GROMACS .gro file of C-alpha atoms in nm:
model
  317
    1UNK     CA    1  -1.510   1.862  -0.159
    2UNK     CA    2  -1.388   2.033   0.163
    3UNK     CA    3  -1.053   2.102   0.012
    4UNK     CA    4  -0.990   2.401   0.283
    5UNK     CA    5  -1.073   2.121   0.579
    6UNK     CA    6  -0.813   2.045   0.796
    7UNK     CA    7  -0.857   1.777   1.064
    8UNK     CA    8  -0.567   1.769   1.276
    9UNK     CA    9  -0.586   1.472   1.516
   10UNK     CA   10  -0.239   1.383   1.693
   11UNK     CA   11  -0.163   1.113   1.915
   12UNK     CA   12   0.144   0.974   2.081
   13UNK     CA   13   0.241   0.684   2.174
   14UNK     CA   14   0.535   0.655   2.448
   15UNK     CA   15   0.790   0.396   2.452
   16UNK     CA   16   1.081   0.278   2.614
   17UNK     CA   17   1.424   0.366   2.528
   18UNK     CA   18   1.582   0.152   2.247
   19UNK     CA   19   1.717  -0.193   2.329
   20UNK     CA   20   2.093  -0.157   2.316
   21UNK     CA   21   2.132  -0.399   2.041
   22UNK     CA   22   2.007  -0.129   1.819
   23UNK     CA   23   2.161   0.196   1.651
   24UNK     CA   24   2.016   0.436   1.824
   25UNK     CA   25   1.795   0.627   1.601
   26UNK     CA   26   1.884   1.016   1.526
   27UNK     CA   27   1.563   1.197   1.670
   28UNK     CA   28   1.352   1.069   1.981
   29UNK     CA   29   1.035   1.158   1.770
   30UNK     CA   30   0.882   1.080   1.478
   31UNK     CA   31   0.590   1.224   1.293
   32UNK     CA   32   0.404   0.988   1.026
   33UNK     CA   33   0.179   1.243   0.819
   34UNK     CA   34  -0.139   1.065   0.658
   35UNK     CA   35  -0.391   1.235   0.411
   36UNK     CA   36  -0.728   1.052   0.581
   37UNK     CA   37  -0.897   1.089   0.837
   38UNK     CA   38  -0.908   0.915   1.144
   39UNK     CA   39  -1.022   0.535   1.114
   40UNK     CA   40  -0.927   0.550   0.728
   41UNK     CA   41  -0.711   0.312   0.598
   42UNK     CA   42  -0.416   0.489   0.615
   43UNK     CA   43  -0.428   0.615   0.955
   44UNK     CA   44  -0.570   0.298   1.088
   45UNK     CA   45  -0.207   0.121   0.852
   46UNK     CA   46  -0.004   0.400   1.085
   47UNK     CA   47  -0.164   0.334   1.411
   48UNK     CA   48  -0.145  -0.008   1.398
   49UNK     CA   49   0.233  -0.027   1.268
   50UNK     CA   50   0.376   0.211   1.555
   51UNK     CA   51   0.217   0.051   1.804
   52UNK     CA   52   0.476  -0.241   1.715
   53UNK     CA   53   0.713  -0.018   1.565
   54UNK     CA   54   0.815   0.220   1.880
   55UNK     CA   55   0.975  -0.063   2.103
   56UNK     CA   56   1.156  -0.166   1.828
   57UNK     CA   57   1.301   0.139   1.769
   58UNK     CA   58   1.286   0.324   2.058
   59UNK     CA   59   1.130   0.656   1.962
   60UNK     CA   60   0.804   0.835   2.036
   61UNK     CA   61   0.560   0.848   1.694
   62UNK     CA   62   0.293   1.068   1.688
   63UNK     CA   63   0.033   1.036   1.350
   64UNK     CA   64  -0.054   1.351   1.206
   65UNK     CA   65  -0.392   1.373   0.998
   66UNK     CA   66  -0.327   1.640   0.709
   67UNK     CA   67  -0.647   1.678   0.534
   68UNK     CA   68  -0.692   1.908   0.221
   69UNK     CA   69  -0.626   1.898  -0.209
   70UNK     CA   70  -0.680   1.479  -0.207
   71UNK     CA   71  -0.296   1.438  -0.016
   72UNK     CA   72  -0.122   1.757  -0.155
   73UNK     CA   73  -0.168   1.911   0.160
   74UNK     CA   74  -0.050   1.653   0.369
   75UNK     CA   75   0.244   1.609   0.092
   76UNK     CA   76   0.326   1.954   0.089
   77UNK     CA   77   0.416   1.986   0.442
   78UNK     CA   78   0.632   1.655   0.480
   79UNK     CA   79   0.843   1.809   0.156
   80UNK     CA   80   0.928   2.120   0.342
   81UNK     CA   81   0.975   1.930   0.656
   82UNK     CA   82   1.335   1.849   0.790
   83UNK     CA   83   1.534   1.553   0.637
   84UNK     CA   84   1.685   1.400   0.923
   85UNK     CA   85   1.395   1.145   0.999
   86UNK     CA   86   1.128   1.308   1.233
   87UNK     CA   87   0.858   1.318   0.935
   88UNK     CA   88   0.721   1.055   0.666
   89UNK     CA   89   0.419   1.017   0.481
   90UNK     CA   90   0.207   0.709   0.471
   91UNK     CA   91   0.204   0.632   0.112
   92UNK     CA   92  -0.080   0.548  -0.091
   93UNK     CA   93  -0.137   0.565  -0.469
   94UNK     CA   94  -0.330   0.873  -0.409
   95UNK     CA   95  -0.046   1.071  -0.376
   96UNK     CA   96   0.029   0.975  -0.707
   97UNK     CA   97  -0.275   1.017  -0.886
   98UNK     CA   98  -0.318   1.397  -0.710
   99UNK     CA   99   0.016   1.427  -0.837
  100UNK     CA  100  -0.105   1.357  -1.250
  101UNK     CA  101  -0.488   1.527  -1.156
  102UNK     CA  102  -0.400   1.838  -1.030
  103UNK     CA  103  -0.045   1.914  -1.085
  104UNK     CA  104   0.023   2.099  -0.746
  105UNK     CA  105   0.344   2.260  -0.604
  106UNK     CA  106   0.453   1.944  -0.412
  107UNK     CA  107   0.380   1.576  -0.560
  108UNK     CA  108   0.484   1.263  -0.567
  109UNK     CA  109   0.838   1.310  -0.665
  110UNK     CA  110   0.913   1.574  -0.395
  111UNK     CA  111   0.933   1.275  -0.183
  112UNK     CA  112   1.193   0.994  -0.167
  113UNK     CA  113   1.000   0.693  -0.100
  114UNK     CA  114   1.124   0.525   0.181
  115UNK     CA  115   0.947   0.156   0.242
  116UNK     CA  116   0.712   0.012   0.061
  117UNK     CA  117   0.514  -0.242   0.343
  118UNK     CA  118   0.198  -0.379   0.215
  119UNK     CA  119  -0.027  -0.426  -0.049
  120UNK     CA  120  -0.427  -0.364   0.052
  121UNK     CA  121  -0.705  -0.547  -0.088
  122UNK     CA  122  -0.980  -0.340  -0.260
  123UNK     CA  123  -1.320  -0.394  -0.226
  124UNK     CA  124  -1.663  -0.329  -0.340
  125UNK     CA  125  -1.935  -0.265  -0.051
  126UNK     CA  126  -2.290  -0.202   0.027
  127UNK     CA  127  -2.524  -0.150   0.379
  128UNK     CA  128  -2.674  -0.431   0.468
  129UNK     CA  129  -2.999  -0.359   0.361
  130UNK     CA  130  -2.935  -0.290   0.031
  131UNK     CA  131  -3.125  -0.469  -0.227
  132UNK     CA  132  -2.751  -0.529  -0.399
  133UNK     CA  133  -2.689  -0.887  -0.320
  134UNK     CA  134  -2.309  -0.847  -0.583
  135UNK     CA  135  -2.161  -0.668  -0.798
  136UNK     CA  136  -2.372  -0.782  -1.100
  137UNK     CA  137  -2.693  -0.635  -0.957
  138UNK     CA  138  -2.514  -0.300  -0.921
  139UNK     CA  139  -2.398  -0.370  -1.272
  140UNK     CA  140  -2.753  -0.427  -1.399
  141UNK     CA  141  -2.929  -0.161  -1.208
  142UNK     CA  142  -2.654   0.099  -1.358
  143UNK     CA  143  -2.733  -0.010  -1.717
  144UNK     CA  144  -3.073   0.045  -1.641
  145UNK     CA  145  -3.096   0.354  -1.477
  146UNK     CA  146  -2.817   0.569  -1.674
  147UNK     CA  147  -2.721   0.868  -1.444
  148UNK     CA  148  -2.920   0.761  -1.114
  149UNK     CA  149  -2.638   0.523  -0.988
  150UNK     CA  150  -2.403   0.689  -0.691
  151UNK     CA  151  -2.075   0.513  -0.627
  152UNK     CA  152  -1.856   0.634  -0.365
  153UNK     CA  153  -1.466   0.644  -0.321
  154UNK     CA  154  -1.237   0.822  -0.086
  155UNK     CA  155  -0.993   1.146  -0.189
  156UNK     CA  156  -1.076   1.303  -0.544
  157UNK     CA  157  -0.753   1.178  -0.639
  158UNK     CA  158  -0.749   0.829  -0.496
  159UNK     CA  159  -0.687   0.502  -0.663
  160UNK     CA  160  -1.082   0.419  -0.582
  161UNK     CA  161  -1.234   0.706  -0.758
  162UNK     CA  162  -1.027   0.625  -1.080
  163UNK     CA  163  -1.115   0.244  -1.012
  164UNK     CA  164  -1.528   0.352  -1.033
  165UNK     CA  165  -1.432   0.545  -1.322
  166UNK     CA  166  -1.251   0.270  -1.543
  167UNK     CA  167  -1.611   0.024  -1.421
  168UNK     CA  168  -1.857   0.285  -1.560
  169UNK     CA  169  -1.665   0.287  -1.895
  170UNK     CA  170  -1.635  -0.121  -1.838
  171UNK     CA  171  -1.991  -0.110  -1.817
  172UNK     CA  172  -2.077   0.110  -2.087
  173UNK     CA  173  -2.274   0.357  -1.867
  174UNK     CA  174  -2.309   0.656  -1.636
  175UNK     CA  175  -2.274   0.669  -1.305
  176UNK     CA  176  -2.250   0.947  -1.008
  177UNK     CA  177  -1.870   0.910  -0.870
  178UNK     CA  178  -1.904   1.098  -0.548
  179UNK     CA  179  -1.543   1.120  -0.350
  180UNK     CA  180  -1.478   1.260   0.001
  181UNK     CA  181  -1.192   1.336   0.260
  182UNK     CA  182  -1.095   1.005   0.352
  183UNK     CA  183  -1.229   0.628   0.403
  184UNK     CA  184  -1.406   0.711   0.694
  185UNK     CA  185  -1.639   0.985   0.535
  186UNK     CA  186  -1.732   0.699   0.268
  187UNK     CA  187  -1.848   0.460   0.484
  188UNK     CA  188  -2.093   0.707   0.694
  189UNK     CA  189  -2.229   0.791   0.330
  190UNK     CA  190  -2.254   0.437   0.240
  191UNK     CA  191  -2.425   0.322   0.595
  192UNK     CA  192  -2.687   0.593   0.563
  193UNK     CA  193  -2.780   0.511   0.175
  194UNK     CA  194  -2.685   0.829   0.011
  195UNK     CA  195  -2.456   0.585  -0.162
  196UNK     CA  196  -2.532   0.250  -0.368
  197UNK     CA  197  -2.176   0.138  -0.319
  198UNK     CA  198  -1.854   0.255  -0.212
  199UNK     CA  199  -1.504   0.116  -0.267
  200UNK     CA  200  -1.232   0.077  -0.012
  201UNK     CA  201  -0.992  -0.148   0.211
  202UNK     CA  202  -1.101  -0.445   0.424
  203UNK     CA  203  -0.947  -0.262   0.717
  204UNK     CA  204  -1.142   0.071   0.709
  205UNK     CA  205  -1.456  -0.118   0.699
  206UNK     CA  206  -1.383  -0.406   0.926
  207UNK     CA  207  -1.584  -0.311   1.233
  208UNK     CA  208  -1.947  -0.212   1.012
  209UNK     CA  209  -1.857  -0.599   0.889
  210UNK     CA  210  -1.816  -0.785   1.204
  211UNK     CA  211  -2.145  -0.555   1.339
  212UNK     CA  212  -2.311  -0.689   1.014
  213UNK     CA  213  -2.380  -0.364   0.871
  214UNK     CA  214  -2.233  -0.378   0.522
  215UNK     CA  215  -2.236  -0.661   0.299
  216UNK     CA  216  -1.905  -0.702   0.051
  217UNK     CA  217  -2.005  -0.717  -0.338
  218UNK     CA  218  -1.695  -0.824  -0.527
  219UNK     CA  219  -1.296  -0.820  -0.426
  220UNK     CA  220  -1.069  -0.606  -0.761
  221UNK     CA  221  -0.794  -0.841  -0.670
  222UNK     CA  222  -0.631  -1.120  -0.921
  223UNK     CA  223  -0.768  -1.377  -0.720
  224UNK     CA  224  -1.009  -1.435  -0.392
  225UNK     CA  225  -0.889  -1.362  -0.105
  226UNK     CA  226  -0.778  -1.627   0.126
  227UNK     CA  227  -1.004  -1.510   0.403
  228UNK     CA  228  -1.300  -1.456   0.224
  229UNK     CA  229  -1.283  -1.736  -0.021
  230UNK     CA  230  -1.663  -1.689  -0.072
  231UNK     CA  231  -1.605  -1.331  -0.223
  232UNK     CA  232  -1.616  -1.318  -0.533
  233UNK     CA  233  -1.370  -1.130  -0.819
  234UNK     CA  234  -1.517  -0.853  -0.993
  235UNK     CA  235  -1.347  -1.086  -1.274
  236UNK     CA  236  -1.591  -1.353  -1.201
  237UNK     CA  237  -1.851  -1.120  -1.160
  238UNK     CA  238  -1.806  -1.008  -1.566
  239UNK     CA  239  -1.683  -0.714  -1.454
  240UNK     CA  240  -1.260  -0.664  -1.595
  241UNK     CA  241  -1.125  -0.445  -1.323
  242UNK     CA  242  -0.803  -0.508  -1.094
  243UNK     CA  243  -0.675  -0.297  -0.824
  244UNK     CA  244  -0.391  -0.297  -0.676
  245UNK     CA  245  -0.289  -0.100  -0.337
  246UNK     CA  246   0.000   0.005  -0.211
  247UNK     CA  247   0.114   0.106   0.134
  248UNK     CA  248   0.406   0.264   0.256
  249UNK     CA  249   0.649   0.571   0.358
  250UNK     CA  250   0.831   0.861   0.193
  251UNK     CA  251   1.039   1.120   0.317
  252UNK     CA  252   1.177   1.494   0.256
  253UNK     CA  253   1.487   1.474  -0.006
  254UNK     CA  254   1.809   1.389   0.176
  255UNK     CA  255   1.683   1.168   0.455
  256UNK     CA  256   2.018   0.963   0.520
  257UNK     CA  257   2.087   0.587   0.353
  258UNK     CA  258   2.162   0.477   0.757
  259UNK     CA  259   1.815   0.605   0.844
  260UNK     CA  260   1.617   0.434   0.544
  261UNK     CA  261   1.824   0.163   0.619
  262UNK     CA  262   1.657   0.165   1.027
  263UNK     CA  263   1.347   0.143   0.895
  264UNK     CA  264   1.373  -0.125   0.689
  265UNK     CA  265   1.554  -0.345   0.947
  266UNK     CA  266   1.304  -0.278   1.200
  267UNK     CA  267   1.011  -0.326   0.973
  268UNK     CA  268   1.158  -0.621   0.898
  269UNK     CA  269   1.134  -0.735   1.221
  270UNK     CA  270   0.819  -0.614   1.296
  271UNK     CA  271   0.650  -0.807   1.010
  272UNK     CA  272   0.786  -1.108   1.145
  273UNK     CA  273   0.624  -1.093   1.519
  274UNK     CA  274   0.345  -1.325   1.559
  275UNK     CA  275   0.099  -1.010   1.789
  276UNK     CA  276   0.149  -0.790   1.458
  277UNK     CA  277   0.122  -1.072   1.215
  278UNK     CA  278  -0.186  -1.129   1.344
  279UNK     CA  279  -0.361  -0.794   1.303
  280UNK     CA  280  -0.253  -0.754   0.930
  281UNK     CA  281  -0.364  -1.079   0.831
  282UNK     CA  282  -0.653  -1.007   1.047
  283UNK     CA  283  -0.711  -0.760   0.813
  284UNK     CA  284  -0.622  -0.887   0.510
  285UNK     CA  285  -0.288  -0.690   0.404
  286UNK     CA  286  -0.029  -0.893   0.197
  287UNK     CA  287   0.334  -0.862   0.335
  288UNK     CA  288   0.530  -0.662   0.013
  289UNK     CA  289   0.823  -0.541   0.194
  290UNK     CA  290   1.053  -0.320  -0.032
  291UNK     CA  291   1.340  -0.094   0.096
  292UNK     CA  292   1.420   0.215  -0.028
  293UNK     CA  293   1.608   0.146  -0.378
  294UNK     CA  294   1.369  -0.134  -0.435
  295UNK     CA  295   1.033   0.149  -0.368
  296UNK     CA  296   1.197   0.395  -0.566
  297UNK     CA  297   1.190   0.242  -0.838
  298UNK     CA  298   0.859   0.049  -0.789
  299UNK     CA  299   0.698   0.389  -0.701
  300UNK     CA  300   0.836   0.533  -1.085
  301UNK     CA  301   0.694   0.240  -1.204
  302UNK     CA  302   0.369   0.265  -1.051
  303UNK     CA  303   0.340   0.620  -1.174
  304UNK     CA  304   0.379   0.558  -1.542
  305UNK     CA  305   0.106   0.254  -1.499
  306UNK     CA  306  -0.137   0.569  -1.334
  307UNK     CA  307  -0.052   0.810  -1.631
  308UNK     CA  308  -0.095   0.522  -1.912
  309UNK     CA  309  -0.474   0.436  -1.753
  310UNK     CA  310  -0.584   0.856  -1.652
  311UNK     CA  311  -0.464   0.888  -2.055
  312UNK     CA  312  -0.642   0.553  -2.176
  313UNK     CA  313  -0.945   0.705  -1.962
  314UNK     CA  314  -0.925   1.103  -2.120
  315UNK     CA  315  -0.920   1.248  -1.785
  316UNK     CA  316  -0.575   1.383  -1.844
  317UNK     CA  317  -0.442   1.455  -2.149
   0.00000   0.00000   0.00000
């Protein structure tokens, strides 16, 4: 699925010099590698955080869009970049689940996780003109038409594809699982009906919702959001699936303690101003901040949960 692709699409953003009542921060720019493509969830998660982040800290960022193996390219190069805190990776399970899938040279645990900054709502979504009015109808028409059903998600190795995989075994029947490059390839498939459904973040799919050209199915949180009260679970829907999203950054081995512990003070901050708080609630992200000890060892955590469900599921044995 266009594993030898490689979108590189940089941009920098310029900022002032850092306000004296900071430690001055070792490099004067930073690189933040993401897996997806441009206007995917993680690169719109980076774009929108260094736009607060740089004044606070007083360096240049500039988001790099890896694409390639579901992540491992993208992982690959921030483990063999330099550890003195001019490259992360934005964080996702995906690089996890690539990680268990496909075994490459570089995985999860060639990175030290370095902040751990939100958790992302999933969702289940449709074009508007879809004759699925929620997630039961998609349900229904599944059941009935064993094979025919195509579901969409983003990387081969992303938390959505294995969340479409645990619902057709939920729902006792076959569907098409059809992944791509990044959120942003999903939606196009979704908008132009060679999809029935896809699954993804509120953010990546925020503008086709305010232009009223997708209609949301069914939220695989714990409980409705507070936004979208209306939106049903896919719990209330009879449908026993929970997902839960993680974002956040990881570096090369040997980044220094006094450089994880920047970032966390100035994410810290960050979170807090009312301009940023704004645009994450705006889109729906819960504030989970974790520094690096604490996202180490949620991150190990995380990754037995993945290997217990790809095991419970047979696609890794």
């Amino acid at each position: 699925m266009g594993y030898l692709l490689r979108l590189l699409c940089v941009v920098g953003v310029l900022v002032p010099g850092a306000l004296a009542a900071q430690p001055k921060y070792p490099v004067s720019t930073v690189t933040l590698v993401t897996h997806s493509s441009p206007g995917s969830g993680s690169d719109v998660f980076l774009r929108e955080l260094i736009r607060h982040l740089g004044p606070e800290m007083g360096v240049n960022f500039v988001v790099d869009n890896v694409r390639g193996g579901s992540g491992a390219t993208a992982v690959a190069k921030v483990a063999r970049g330099p550890a003195d805190g001019s490259m992360f990776y934005a964080t996702t399970p995906t690089y996890i689940q690539t990680t268990l899938l496909s075994k490459p040279q570089f995985g999860y645990d060639s990175l030290d996780p370095l902040v751990t900054v939100f958790l992302d709502p999933e969702v289940v979504f449709t074009r508007t003109e879809s004759p699925f009015k929620s997630l039961g109808d998609v349900v229904d028409y599944a059941r009935k038409n064993p094979g025919k059903s195509k579901w969409g998600a983003a990387n081969p190795g992303s938390l959505e594809r294995i969340a479409l995989e645990r619902m057709s075994r939920l729902i006792g029947t076959r569907a098409a699982i059809v992944t791509h490059d990044g959120g942003g390839d999903l939606i196009i498939n979704v908008l132009n009906g060679t999809l029935d459904i896809g699954v993804g973040e509120m953010q990546e799919i925020k503008a086709q919702l305010e232009a009223g050209k997708v209609r949301l199915l069914a939220t695989l949180t714990e409980q409705r959001i507070d936004t979208l009260p209306d939106l049903r679970t896919a719990r209330e829907q009879g449908v026993d699936l929970v997902v839960t999203k993680f974002r956040g950054l990881a570096g090369p081995k040997g980044v220094p303690d006094v450089v994880a512990a920047q970032w966390e003070a100035a994410i810290r901050k960050v979170l807090a101003k009312p301009e940023y708080k704004k645009v994450y609630d705006g889109e729906n992200l819960v504030t989970a901040l974790k520094g690096r000890a604490e996202s180490r060892v949620f991150t190990a955590d995380f990754a037995k949960e993945v290997e217990v469900t790809l095991r419970e599921l047979g696609i890794i044995k």
